[in-house]
PDB file of C-alpha atoms in Angstrom:
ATOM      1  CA  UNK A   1       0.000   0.000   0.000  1.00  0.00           C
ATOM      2  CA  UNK A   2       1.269   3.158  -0.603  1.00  0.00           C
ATOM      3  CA  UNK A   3      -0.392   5.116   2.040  1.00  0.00           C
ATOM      4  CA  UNK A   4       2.779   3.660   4.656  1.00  0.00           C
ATOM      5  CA  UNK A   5      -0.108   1.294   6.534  1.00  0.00           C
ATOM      6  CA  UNK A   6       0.318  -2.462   6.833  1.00  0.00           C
ATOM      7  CA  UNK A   7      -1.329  -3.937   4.602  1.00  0.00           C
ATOM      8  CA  UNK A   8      -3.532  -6.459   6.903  1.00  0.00           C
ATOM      9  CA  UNK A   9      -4.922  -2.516   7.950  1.00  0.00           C
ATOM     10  CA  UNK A  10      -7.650  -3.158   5.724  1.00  0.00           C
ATOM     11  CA  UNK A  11      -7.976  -6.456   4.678  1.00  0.00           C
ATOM     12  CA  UNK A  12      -9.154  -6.838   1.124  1.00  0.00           C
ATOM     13  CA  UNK A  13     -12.533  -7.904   0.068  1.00  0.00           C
ATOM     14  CA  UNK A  14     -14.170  -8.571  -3.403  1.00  0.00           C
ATOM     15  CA  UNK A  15     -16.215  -5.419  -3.185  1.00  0.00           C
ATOM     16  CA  UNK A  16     -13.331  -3.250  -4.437  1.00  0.00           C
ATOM     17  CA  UNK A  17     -14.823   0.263  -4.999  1.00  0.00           C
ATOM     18  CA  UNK A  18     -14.009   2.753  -7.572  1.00  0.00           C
ATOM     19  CA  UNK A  19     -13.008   6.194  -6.090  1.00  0.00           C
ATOM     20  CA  UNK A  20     -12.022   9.310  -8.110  1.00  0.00           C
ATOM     21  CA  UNK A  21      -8.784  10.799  -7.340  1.00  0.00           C
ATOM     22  CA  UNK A  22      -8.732  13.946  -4.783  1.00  0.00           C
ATOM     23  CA  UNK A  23      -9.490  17.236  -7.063  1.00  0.00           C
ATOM     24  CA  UNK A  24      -6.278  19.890  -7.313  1.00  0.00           C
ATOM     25  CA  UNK A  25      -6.800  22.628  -5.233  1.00  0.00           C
ATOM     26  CA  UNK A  26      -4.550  24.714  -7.562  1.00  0.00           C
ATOM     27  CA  UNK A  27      -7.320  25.063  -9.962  1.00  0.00           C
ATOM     28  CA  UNK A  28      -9.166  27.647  -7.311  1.00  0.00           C
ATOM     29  CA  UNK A  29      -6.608  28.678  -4.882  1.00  0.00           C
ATOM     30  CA  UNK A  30      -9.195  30.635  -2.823  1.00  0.00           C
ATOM     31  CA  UNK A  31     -12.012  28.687  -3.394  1.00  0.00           C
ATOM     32  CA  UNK A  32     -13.454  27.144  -0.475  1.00  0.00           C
ATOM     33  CA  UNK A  33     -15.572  24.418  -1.099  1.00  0.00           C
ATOM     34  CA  UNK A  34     -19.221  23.539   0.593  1.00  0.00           C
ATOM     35  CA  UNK A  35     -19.896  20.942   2.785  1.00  0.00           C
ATOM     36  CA  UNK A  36     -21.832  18.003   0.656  1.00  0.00           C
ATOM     37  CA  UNK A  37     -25.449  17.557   1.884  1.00  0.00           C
ATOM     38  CA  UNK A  38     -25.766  13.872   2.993  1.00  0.00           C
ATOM     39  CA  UNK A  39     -28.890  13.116   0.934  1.00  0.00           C
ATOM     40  CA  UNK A  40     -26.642  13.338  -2.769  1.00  0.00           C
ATOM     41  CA  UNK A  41     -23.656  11.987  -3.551  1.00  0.00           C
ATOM     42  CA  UNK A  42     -20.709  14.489  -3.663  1.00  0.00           C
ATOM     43  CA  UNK A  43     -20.221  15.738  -7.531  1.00  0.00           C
ATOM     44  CA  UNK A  44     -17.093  14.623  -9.187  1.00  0.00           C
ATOM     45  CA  UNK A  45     -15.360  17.241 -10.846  1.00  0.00           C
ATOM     46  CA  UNK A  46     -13.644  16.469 -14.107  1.00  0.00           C
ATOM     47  CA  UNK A  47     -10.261  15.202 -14.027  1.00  0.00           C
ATOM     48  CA  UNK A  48      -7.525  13.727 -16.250  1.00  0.00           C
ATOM     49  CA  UNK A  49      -6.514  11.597 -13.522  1.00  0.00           C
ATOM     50  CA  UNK A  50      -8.367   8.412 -13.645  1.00  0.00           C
ATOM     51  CA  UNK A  51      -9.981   6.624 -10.774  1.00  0.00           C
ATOM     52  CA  UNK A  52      -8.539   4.463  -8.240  1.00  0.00           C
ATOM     53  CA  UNK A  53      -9.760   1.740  -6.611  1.00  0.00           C
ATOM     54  CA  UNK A  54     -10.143   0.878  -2.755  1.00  0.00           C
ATOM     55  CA  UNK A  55     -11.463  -2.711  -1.103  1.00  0.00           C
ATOM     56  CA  UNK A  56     -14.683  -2.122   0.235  1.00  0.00           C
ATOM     57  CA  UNK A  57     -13.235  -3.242   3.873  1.00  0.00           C
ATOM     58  CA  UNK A  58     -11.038   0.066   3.278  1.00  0.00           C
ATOM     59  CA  UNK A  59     -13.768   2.431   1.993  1.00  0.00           C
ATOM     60  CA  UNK A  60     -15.896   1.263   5.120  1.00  0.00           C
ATOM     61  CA  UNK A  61     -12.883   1.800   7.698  1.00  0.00           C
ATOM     62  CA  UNK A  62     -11.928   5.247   5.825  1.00  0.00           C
ATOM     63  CA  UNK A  63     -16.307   6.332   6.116  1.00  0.00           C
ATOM     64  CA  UNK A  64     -15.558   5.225   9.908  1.00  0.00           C
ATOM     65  CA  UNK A  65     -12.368   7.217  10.515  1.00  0.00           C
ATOM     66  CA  UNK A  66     -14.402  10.117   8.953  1.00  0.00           C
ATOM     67  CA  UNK A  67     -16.916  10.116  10.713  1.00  0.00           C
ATOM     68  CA  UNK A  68     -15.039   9.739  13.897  1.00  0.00           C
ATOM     69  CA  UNK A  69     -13.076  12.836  12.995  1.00  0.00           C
ATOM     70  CA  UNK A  70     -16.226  14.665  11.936  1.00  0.00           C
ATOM     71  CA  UNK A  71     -18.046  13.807  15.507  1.00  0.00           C
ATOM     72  CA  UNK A  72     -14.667  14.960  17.624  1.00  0.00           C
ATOM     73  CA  UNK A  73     -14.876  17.878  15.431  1.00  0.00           C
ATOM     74  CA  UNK A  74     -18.003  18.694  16.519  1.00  0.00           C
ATOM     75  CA  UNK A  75     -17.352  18.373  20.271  1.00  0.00           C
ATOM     76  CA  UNK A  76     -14.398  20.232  20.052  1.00  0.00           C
ATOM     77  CA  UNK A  77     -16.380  23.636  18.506  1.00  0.00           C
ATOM     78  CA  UNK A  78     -18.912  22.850  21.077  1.00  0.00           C
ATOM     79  CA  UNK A  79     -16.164  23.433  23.818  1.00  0.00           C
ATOM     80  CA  UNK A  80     -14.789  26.229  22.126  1.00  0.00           C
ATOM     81  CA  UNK A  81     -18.451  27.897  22.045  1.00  0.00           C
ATOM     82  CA  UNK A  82     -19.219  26.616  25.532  1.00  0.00           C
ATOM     83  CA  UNK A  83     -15.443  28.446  26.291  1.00  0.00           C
ATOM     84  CA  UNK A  84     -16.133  31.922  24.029  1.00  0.00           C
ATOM     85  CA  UNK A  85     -19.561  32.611  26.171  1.00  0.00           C
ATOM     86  CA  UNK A  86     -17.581  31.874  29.836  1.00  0.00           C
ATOM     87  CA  UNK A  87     -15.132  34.575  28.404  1.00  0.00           C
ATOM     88  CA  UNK A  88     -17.688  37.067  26.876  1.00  0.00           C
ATOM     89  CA  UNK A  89     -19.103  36.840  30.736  1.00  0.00           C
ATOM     90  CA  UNK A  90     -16.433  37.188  32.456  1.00  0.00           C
ATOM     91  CA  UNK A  91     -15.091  40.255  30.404  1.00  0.00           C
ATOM     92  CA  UNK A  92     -18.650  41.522  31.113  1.00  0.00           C
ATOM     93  CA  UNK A  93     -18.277  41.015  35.083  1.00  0.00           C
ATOM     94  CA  UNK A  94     -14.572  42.767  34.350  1.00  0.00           C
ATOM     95  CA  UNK A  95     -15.976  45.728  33.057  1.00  0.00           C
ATOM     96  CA  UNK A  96     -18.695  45.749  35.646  1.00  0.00           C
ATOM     97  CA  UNK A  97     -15.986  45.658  38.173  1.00  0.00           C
ATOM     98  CA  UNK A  98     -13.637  48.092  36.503  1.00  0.00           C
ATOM     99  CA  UNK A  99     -16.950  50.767  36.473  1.00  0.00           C
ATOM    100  CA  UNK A 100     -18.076  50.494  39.801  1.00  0.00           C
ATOM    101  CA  UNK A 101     -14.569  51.097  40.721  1.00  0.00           C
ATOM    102  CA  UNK A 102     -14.465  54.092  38.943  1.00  0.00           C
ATOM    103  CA  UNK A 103     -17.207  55.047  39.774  1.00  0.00           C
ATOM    104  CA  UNK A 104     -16.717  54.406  43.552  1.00  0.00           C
ATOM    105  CA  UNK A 105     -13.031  56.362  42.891  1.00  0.00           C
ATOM    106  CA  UNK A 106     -15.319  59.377  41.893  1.00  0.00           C
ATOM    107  CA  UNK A 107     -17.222  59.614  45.037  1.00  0.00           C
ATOM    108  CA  UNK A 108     -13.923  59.709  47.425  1.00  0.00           C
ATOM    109  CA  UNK A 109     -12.744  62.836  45.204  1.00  0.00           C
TER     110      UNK A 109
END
């Protein structure tokens, strides 16, 4: 395998599955591109390149590691929104703080 894994990593089946090769970013360098709904299948772009193909025990273990990374994703920017509102309050309880103390500074003048 070329990817550096061993090959009993995903043993090999006889549903071997015909993937297209990754599209070149170069073609758009700051095009980002949208999220594919889950009720179509992606759209291929053309290439010159012509398809590869995977097992179907590897296309099922690389649909697993996906959506393992897409799920950990997704908890991760729920911490990080979880964290940005404890900070957006406790700058607000800062500046609270920082006023009355002014404010309180004012009235000993």
């Amino acid at each position: 395998m070329e990817s550096g894994m061993a090959p009993s990593a995903f043993p090999r089946t006889s549903e071997p599955r015909e993937v297209p090769p990754a599209p070149s970013t170069s073609a758009h360098p700051g095009a980002v591109p949208e999220a594919a709904s889950s009720d179509a299948p992606p759209a291929v772009p053309p290439t010159s390149e012509p398809p590869i193909t995977i097992p179907g025990a590897e296309y099922r273990a690389l649909l697993a590691s996906f959506q393992t990374l897409t799920t950990t994703q997704t908890a991760i920017m729920e911490r990080m929104d979880h964290f940005q509102l404890r900070q957006d309050q406790q700058t607000l309880i800062l500046r609270e703080i920082h006023s009355t103390s002014v404010f309180c500074h004012q009235l000993h003048l």
